[in-house]
CSV table of C-alpha atoms in Angstrom, one decimal:
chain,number,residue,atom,x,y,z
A,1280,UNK,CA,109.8,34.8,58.6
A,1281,UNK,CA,110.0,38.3,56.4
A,1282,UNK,CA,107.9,40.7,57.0
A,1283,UNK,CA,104.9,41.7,54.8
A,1284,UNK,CA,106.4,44.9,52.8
A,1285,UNK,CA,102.3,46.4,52.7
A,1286,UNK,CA,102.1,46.1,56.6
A,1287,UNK,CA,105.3,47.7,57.0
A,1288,UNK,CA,104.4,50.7,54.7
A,1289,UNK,CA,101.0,50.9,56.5
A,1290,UNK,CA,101.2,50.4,59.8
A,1291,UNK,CA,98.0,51.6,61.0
A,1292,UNK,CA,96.0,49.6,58.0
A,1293,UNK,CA,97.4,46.5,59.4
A,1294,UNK,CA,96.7,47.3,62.9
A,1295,UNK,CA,92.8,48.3,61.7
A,1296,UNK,CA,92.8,45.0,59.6
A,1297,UNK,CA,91.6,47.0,56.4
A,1298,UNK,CA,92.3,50.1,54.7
A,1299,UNK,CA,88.0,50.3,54.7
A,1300,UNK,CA,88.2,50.0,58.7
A,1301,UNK,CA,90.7,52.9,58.7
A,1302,UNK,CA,89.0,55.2,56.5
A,1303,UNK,CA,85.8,54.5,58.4
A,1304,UNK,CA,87.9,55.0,61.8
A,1305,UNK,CA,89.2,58.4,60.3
A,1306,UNK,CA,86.0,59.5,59.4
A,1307,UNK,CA,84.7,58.7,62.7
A,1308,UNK,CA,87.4,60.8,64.7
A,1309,UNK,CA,86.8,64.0,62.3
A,1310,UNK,CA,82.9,63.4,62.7
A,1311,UNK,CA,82.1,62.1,59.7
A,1312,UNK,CA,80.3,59.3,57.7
A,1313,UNK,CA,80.9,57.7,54.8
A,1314,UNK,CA,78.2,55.1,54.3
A,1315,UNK,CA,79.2,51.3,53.7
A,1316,UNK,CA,82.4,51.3,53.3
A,1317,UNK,CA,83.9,48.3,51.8
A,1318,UNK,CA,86.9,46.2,50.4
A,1319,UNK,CA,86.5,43.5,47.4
A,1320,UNK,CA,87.1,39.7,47.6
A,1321,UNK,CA,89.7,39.8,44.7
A,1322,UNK,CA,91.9,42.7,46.0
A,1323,UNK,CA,94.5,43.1,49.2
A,1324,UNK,CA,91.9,44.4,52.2
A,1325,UNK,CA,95.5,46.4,53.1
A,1326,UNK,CA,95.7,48.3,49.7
A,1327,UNK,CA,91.5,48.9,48.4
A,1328,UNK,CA,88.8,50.3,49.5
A,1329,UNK,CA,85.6,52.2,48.1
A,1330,UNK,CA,83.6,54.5,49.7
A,1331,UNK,CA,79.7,55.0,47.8
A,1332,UNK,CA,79.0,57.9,45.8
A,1333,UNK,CA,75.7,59.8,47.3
A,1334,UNK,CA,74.5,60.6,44.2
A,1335,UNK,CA,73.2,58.6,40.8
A,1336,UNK,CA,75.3,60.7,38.8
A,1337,UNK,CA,78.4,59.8,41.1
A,1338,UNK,CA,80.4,56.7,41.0
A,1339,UNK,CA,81.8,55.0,44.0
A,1340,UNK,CA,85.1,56.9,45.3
A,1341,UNK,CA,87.8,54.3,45.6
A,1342,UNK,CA,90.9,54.3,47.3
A,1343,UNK,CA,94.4,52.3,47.2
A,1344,UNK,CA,97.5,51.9,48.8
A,1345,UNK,CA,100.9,51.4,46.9
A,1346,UNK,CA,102.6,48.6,47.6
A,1347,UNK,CA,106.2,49.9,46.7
A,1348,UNK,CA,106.2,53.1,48.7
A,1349,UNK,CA,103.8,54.8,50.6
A,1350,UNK,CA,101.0,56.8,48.5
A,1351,UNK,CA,97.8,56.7,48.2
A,1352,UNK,CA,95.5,57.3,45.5
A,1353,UNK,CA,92.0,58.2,44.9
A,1354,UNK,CA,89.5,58.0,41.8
A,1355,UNK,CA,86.1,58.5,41.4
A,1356,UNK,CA,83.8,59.5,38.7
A,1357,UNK,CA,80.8,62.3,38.6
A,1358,UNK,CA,78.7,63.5,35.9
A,1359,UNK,CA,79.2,67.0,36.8
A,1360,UNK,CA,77.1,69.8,38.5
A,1361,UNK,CA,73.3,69.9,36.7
């Protein structure tokens, strides 16, 4: 059976199950929190998570793995400083 390309890039992600477990597990080592984090029904638990925005005026930050080398990338929306 071939391997799963994602796992292989990500070794740690598969072992935590999700990238949302291993963000949380990061932030837990470093002493951190970062609320709810969570992965969606319709995307790979391996390659998306989102971690909430704090504020009204801040969109959820969310987070993804590429699946054709290893990179991660990070988006997230705020209105700005009032």
């Amino acid at each position: 059976m071939p391997s799963d390309p994602v796992e292989d890039l990500y070794p740690e992600v598969a072992a935590a199950g999700s990238l949302a477990a291993t963000l949380d597990a990061i932030a837990v080592q470093h002493g951190l929190s970062l609320g709810t984090v969570r992965a969606l029904d319709w995307s790979s638990p391996l390659t998306w998570a989102s971690v909430p925005g704090e504020s009204s005026v801040r969109d959820d930050l969310t987070v993804s793995a590429s699946t054709g080398e290893r990179r991660f990338r990070l988006e997230g929306w705020g209105q700005g400083i009032p």
